[in-house]
Coordinates of C-alpha atoms and ligand atoms in Angstrom, one line a residue:
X16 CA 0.0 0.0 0.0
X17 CA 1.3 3.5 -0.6
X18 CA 0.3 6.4 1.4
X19 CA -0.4 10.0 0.0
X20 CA -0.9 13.4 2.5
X21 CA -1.5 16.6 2.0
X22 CA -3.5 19.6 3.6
X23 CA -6.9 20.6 2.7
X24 CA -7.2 24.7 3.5
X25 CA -10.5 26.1 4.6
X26 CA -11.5 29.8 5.0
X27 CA -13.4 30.1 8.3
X28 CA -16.4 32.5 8.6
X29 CA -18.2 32.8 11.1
X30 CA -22.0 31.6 11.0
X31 CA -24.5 34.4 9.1
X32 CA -26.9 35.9 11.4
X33 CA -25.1 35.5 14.2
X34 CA -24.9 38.2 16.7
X35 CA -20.7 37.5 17.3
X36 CA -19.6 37.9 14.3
X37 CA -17.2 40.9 15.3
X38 CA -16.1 38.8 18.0
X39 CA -15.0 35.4 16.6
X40 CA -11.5 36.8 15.4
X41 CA -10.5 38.2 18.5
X42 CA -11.8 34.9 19.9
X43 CA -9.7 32.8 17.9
X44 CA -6.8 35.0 18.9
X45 CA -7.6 34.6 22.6
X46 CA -7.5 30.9 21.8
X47 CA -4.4 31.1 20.3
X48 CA -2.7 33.6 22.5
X49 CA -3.4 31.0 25.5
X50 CA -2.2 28.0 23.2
X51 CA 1.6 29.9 23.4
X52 CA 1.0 30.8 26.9
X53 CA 0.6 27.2 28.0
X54 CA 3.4 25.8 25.0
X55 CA 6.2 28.4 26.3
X56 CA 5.2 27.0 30.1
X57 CA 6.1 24.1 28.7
X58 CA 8.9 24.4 27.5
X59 CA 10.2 25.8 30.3
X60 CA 9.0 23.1 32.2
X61 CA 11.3 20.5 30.2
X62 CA 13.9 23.1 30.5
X63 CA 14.1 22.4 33.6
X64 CA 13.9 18.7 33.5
X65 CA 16.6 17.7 30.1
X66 CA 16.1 13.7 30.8
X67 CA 12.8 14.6 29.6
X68 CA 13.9 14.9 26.0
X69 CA 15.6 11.2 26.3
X70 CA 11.7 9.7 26.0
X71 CA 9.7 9.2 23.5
X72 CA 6.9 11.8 22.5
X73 CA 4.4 9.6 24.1
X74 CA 6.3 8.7 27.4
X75 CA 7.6 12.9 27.4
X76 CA 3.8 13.5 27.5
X77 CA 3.0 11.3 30.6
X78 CA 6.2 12.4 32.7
X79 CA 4.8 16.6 31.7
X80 CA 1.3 16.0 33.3
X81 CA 3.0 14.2 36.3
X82 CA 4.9 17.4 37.0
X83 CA 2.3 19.7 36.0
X84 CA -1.4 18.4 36.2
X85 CA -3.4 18.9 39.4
X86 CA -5.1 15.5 39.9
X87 CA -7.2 14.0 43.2
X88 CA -4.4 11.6 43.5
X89 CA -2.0 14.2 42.9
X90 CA -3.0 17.0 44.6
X91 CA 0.7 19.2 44.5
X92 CA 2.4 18.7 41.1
X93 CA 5.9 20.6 41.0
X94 CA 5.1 23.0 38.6
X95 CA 1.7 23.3 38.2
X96 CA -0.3 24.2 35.0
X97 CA -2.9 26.1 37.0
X98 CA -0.9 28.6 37.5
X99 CA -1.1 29.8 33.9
X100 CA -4.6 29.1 33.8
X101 CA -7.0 27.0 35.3
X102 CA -9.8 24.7 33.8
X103 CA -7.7 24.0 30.3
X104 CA -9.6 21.0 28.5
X105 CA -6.7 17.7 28.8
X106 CA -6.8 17.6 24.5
X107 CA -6.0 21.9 24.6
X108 CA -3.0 20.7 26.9
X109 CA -1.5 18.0 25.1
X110 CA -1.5 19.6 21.9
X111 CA 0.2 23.1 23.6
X112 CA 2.6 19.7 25.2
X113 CA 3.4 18.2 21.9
X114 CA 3.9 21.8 20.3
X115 CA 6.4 22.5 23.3
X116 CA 8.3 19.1 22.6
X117 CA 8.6 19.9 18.6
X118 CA 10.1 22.9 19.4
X119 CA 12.6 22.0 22.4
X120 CA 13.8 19.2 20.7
X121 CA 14.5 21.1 18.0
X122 CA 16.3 24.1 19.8
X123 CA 18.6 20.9 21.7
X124 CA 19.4 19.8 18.3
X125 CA 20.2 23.2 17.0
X126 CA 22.4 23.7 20.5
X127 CA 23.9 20.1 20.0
X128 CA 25.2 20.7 16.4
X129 CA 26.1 24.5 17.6
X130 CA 28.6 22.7 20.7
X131 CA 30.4 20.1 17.9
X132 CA 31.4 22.8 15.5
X133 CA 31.9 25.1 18.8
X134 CA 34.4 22.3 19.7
X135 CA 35.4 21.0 16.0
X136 CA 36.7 24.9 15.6
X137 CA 38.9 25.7 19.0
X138 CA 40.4 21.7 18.8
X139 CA 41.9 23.4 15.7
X140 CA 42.8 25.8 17.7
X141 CA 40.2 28.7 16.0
X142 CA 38.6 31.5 17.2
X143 CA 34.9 30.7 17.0
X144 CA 32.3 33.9 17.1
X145 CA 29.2 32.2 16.0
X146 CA 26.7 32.8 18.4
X147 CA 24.5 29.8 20.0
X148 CA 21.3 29.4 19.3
X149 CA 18.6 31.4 21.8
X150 CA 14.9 29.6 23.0
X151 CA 12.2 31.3 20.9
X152 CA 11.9 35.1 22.7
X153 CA 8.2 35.0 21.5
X154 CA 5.4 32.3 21.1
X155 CA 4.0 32.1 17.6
X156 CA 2.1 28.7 17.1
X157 CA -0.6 27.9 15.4
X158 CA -2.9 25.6 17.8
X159 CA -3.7 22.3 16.8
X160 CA -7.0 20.8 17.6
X161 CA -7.1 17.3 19.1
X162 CA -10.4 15.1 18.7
X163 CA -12.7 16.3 21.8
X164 CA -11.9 20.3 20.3
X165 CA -13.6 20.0 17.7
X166 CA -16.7 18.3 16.3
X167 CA -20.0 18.0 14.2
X168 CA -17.7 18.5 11.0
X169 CA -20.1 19.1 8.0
X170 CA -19.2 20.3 4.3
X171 CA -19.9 23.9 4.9
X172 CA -19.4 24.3 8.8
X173 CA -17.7 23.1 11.4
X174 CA -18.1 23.5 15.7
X175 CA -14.7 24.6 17.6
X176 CA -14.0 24.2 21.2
X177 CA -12.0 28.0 21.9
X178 CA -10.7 29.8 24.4
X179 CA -12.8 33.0 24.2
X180 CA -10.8 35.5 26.6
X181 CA -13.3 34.5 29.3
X182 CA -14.6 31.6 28.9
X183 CA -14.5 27.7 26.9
X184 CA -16.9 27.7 24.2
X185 CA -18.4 25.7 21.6
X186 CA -18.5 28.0 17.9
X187 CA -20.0 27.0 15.0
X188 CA -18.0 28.5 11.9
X189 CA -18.8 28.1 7.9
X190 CA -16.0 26.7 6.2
X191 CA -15.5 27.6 2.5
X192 CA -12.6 26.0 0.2
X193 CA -11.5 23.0 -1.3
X194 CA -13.8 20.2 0.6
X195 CA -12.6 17.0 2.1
X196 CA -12.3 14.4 -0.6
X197 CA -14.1 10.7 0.1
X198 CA -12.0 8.4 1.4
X199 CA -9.7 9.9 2.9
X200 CA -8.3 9.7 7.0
X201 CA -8.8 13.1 8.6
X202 CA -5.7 14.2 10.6
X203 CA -5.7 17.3 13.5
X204 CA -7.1 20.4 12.4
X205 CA -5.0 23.4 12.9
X206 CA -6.1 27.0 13.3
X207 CA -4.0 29.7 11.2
X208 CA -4.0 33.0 11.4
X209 CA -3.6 35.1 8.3
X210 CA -4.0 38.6 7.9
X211 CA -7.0 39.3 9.2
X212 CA -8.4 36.4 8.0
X213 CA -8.7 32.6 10.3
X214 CA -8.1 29.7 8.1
X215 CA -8.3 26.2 9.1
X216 CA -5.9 23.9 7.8
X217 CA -6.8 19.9 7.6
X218 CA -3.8 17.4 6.8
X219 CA -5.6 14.2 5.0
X220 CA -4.4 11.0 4.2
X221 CA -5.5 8.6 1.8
X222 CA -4.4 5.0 1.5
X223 CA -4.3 3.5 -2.0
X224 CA -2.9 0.5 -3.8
X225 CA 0.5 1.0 -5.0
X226 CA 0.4 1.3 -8.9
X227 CA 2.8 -1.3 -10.5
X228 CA 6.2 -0.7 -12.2
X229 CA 5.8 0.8 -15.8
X230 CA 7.7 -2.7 -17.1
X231 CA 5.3 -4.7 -15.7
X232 CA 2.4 -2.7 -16.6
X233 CA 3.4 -2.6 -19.9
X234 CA 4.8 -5.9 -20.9
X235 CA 2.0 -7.5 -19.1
X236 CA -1.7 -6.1 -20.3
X237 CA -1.8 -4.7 -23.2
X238 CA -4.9 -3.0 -22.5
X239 CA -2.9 -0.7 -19.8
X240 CA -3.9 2.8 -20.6
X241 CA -0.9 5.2 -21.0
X242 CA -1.5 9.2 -20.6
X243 CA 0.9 11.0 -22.8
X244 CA 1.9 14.9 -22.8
X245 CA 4.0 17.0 -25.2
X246 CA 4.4 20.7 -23.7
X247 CA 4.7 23.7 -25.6
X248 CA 5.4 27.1 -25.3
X249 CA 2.7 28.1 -27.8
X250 CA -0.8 28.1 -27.9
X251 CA -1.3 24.6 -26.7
X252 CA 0.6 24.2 -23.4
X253 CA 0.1 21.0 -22.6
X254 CA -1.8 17.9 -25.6
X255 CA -2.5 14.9 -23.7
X256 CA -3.7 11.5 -25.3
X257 CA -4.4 8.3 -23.9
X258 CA -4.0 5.1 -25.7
X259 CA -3.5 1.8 -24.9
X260 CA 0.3 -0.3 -25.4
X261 CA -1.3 -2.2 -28.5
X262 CA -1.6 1.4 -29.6
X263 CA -5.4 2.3 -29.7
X264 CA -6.1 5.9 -29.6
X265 CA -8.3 6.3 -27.1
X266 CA -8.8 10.2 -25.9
X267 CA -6.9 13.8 -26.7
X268 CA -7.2 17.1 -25.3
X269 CA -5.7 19.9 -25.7
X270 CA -4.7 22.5 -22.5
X271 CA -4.7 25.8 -23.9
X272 CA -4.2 29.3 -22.8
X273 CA -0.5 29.5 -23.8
X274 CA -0.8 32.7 -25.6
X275 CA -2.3 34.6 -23.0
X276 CA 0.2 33.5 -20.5
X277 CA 3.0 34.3 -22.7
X278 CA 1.5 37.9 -23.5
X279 CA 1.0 38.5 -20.3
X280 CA 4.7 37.2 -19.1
X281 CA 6.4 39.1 -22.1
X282 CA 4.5 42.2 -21.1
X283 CA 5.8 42.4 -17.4
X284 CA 9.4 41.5 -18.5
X285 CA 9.2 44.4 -21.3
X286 CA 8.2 46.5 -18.6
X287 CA 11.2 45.3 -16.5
X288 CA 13.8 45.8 -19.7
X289 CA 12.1 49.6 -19.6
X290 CA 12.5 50.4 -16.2
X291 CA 16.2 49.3 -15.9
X292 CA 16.6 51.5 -18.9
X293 CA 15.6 54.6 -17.3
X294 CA 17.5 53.5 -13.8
X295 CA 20.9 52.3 -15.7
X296 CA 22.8 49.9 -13.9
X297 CA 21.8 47.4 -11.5
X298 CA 23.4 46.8 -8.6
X299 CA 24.8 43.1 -8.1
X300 CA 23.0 41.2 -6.1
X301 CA 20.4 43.1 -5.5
X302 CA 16.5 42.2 -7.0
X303 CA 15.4 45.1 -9.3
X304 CA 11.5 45.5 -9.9
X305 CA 10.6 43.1 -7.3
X306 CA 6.8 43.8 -7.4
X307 CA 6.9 42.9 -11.4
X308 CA 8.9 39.7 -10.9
X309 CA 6.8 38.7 -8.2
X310 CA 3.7 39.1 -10.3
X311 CA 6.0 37.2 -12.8
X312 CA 6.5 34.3 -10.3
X313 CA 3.1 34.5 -9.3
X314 CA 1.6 33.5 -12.8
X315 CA 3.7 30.9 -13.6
X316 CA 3.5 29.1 -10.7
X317 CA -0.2 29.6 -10.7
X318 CA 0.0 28.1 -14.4
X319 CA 1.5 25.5 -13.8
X320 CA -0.7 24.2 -10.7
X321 CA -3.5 24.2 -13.2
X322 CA -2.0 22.6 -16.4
X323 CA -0.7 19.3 -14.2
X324 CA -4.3 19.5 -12.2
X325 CA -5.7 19.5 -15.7
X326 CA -3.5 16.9 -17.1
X327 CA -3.8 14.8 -14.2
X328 CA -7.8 14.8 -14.4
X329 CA -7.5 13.8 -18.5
X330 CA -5.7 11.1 -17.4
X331 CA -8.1 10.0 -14.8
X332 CA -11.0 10.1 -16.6
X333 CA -9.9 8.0 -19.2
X334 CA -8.3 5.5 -16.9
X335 CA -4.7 6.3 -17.6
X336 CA -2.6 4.1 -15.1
X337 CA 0.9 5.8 -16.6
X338 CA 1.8 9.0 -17.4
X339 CA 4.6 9.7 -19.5
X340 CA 6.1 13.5 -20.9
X341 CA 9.5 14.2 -22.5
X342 CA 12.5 14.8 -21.0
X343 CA 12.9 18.6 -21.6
X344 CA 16.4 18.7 -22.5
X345 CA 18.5 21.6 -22.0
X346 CA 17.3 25.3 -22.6
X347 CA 18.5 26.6 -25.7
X348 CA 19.8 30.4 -25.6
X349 CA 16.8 32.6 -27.7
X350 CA 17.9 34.9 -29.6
X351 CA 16.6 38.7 -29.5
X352 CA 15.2 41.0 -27.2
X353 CA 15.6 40.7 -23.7
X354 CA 11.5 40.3 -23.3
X355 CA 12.0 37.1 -25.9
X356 CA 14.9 35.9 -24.5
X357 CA 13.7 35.9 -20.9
X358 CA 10.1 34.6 -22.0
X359 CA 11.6 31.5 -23.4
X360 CA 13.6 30.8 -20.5
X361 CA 10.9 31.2 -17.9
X362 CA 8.5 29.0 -20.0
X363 CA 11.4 26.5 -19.7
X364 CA 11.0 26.9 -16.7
X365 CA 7.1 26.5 -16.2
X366 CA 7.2 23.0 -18.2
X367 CA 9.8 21.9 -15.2
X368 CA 7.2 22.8 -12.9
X369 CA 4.5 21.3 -14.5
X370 CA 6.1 18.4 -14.7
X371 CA 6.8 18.2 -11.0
X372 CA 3.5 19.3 -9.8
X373 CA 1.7 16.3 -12.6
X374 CA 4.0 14.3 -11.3
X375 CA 3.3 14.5 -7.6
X376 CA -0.3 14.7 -8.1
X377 CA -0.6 11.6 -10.6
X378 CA 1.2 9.9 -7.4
X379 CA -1.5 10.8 -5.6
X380 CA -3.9 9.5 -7.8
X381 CA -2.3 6.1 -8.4
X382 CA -0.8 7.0 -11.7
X383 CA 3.1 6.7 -12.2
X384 CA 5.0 9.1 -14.4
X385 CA 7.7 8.2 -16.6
X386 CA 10.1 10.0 -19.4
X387 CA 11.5 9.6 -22.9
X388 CA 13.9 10.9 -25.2
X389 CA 12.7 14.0 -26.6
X390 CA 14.7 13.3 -30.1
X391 CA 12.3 14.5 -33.0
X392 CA 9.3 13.7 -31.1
X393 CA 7.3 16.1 -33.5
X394 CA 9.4 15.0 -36.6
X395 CA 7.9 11.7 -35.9
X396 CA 4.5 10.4 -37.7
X397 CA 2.7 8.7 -34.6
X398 CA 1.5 6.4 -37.4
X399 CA 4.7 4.6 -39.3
X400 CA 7.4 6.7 -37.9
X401 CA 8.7 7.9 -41.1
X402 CA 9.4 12.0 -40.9
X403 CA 6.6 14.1 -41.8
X404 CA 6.0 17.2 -42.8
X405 CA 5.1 20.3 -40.1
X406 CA 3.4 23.7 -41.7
X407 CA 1.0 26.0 -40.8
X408 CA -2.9 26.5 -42.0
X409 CA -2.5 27.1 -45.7
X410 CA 0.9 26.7 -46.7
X411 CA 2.2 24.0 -48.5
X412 CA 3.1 20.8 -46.6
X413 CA 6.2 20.2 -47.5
X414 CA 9.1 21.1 -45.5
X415 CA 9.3 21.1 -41.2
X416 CA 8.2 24.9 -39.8
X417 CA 9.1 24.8 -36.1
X418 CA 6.4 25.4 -34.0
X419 CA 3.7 24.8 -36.8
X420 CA 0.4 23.7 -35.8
X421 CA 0.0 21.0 -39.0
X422 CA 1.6 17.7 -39.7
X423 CA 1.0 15.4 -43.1
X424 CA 3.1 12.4 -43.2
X425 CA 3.6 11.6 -46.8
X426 CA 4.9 8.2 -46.9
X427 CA 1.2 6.8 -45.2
X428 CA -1.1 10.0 -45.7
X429 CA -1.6 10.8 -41.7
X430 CA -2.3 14.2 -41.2
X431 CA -3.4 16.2 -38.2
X432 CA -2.6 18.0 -35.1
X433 CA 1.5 18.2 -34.9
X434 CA 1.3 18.5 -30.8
X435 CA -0.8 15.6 -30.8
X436 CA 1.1 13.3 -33.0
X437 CA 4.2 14.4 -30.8
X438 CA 2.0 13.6 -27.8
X439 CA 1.4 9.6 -29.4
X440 CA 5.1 9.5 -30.3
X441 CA 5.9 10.2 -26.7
X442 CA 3.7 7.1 -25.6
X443 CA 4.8 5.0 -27.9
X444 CA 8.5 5.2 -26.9
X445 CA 7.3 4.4 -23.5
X446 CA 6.2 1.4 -24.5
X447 CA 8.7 0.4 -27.2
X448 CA 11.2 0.8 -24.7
X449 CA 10.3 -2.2 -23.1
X450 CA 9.4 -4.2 -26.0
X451 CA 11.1 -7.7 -26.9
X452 CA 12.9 -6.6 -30.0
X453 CA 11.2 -9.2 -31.8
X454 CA 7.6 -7.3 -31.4
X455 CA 9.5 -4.0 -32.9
X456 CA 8.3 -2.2 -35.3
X457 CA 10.4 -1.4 -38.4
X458 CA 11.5 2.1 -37.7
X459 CA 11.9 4.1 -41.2
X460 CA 12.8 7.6 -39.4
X461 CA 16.3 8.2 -40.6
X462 CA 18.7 11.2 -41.0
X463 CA 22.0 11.7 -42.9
X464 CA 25.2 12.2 -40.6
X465 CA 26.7 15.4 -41.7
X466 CA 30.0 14.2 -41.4
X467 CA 30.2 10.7 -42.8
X468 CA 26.7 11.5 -45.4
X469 CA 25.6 7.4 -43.9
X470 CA 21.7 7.7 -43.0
X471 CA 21.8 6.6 -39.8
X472 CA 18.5 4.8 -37.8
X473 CA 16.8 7.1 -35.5
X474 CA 16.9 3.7 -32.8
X475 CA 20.7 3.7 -33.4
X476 CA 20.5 7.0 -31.8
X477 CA 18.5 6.5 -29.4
X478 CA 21.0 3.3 -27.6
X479 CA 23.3 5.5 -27.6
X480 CA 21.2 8.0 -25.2
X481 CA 19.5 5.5 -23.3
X482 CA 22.3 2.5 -22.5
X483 CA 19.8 1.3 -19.5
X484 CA 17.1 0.8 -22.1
X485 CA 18.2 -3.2 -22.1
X486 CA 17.2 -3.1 -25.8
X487 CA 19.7 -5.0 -28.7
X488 CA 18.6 -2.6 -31.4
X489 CA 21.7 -0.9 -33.2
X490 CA 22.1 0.7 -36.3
X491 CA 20.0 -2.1 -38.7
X492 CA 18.5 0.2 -40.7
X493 CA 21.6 1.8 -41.8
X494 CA 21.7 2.2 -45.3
X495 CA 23.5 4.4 -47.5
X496 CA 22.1 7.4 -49.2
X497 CA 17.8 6.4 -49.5
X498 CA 16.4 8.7 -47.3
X499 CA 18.0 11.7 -49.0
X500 CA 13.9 12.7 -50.6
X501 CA 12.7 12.2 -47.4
X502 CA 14.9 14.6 -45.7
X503 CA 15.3 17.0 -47.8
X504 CA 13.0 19.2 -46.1
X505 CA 14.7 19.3 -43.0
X506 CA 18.0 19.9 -44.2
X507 CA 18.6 23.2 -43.1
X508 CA 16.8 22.1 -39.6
X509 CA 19.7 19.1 -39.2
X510 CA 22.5 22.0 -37.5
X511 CA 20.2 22.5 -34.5
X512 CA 20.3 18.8 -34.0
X513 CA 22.8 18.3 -30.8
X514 CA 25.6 15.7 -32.5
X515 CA 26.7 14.9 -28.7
X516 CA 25.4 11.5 -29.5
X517 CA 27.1 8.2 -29.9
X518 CA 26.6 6.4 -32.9
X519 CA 27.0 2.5 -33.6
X520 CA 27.8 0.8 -36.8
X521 CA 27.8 -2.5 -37.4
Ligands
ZN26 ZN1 3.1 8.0 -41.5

């Protein structure tokens, strides 16, 4: 079984037509301030008594409310609670305990390493200045409700046990935000202040059944769905399709919104080129027009959250049990304007992340994520591999136009969507990867060497970038001089081709 977690965050309001509604903030706050009040007292108390930090969490607790918890049976503890405040519910306590114990332990682990390089440094006989660390000076925590502070949890509203300032109370409050999924094992609310604003944050955790290795998803049911994506940087940022390892094409979809993101982006950084125009030189090190790279940042990021959420649904829906993109290779230097230039490399950048975020939430979903060689994954025809030809709406198809949205293959007649057939190509390597080379399929795409003029198989290539593929396929289809019609449109594209590759002939 694997386990997935991850926090669920709620907006708390407070119930409508209620007569407190001014109030509940500075209840929450009350609540809170006592929550530090009782923490810090703790942590003084095990300040006081070190050994308590040799037990575990659980036996730390027990030994804290002997020394502090006024009981029939023991009527004088040595430092008693009560004198912070009396009447504090045993679940409030424990929580402020365990919130002492997180942070004491790790102030004695921040003093511990702070004493070995204190030592390390004057047994070398150096002068050591670095200061050791201090207890906190103030009490910030967020408090943490334990089963018995909270209850009647509903989709819209919820009932807290908090300290008002006076008094314990039961509040109702409306939640609004993501809701709890089904299924899913409800950890310890926590109450967070921000701005003026009370949030309550939820960690869940759902159990769910491993998925399987790719290999042996792959190489045993050929029915297993694979979810494949080719990102872009234009129009279409992400083209996903789902087909199946005997090779039925199954579902596509196209994530757009590219344009608008890179308008927007190009726009900010244009503004950013103008302004260190008019201000000259900037300082080293130092983070000109912070506002407009935040903003920068923010979109990006915001982007890229719902691309892989998008992705990760298409996948989903159609039953996708792997996920598979293209290694993105290294960025290659644009050329022109500084708005251009930086736009390329920051949408670079947003495929990284949107490849990181699919890939942590396909986890979470049961879906494992895989990569493949990127080599001429849009030169490819999805249908017999041979080279086809890219252009745009209109013009002739003949030839490859980088970034055109139309691709004819004219050795079997394909023709459609260039993203998409780059998004099929990307699945299929997935599963020719692990393929017995007998169940192969004859691979046409070829390309003449500029040095030697030998047409040299696109798998020959590919051994030589993937050596753990397993796979015995070397340069059979090496032939001299056929493929020269077929290529002739991409001539002028073969210089961009990195030659960093190892060839085998045989
Ligand atoms: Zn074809």
């Amino acid at each position: 079984m694997a386990k997935a977690t991850t926090t669920i965050r709620q907006v708390l309001n407070p119930q409508r037509g209620h007569s407190y509604q001014a109030d509940y903030t500075a209840w929450f706050a009350a609540n809170q301030d006592l929550f530090n009040r009782v923490a810090a007292f703790y942590f003084d108390v095990i300040a006081a008594h070190e050994k308590i930090l040799d037990l575990t969490n659980k036996d730390a607790l027990t030994a804290l409310e002997k020394l502090t918890h006024t009981t029939k049976t023991h009527p004088h503890p040595i430092m008693p609670l009560c004198e912070i405040q009396e009447d504090i519910p045993a679940m409030f306590r424990r929580s402020a305990i365990n919130a002492a114990l997180g942070s004491t332990r790790s102030f004695s682990s921040n003093l511990g390493k702070w004493r070995k390089r204190k030592e390390r440094a004057e047994a070398k006989g150096k002068k050591f200045h670095e200061r050791p660390p201090v207890p906190p000076r103030s009490w910030n925590k967020s408090a943490t409700l334990y089963a018995g502070q909270w209850k009647e949890r509903a989709r819209s509203s919820i009932m807290l046990k908090v300290w008002t300032g006076s008094v314990w109370s039961w509040v109702k409050v409306r939640i609004t935000g993501r809701e709890i999924p089904d299924g899913v094992d409800l950890g310890s609310p926590q109450l967070i202040r921000c701005g003026n604003q009370w949030w309550l944050h939820t960690p869940i955790e759902k159990q769910f059944k491993s998925p399987g290795k790719i290999e042996k998803q792959v190489t045993t049911n050929e029915q297993t769905r694979i979810c494949s994506v080719d990102l872009n940087i234009n129009e279409h940022l992400a083209v996903c399709t789902v087909q199946t390892v005997e090779g039925s094409i199954l579902a596509t979809t196209f994530i757009g919104g590219g344009r608008r993101v890179n308008g927007l982006r190009k726009k900010q950084l244009g503004r950013i080129a103008r302004n260190r125009r008019k201000t000259g030189i900037i300082a080293e090190g130092e983070q000109d027009n912070a506002d407009l790279w935040r903003k920068i940042r923010n979109t990006d990021e915001q982007v890229a959250h719902l691309v892989s959420a998008r992705i990760v649904q298409f996948a989903k829906r159609n039953f996708a049990s792997i996920l598979v993109f293209e290694h993105l290779g290294n960025l290659k230097p644009a050329k022109g304007k500084y708005s251009h230039r930086g736009n390329s490399k920051r949408s670079f950048w947003m495929k990284g992340r949107i490849f990181k975020y699919s890939k942590y939430k396909a986890y979470n979903a049961g879906i494992v994520t895989s990569r493949v060689n990127p080599r001429n994954t849009s030169r490819e025809c999805a249908r017999c591999h041979s080279l086809v030809a890219r252009h745009a709406e209109g013009k002739p198809a003949e030839g490859y136009t980088y970034g055109a949205p139309l691709v004819l293959c004219h050795q079997c007649g394909m023709r459609g969507n260039s993203d998409r057939d780059a998004s099929l190509v990307i699945g299929q390597r997935l599963v020719e990867r692990y393929q017995k080379p007998s169940k192969e399929k004859p691979h046409t795409l070829r390309r003449v060497s500029k040095d030697t003029g030998v047409v040299i198989s696109q798998d020959a290539k590919r051994v030589g970038t993937r050596p753990s593929n397993g796979s015995t396929r070397h340069g059979d289809h090496n032939e001299h001089g056929t493929a020269q019609d077929v290529l002739s449109g991409m001539e002028r594209h073969t210089s961009d081709i990195p030659h960093q590759l190892r060839f085998s002939f045989e």
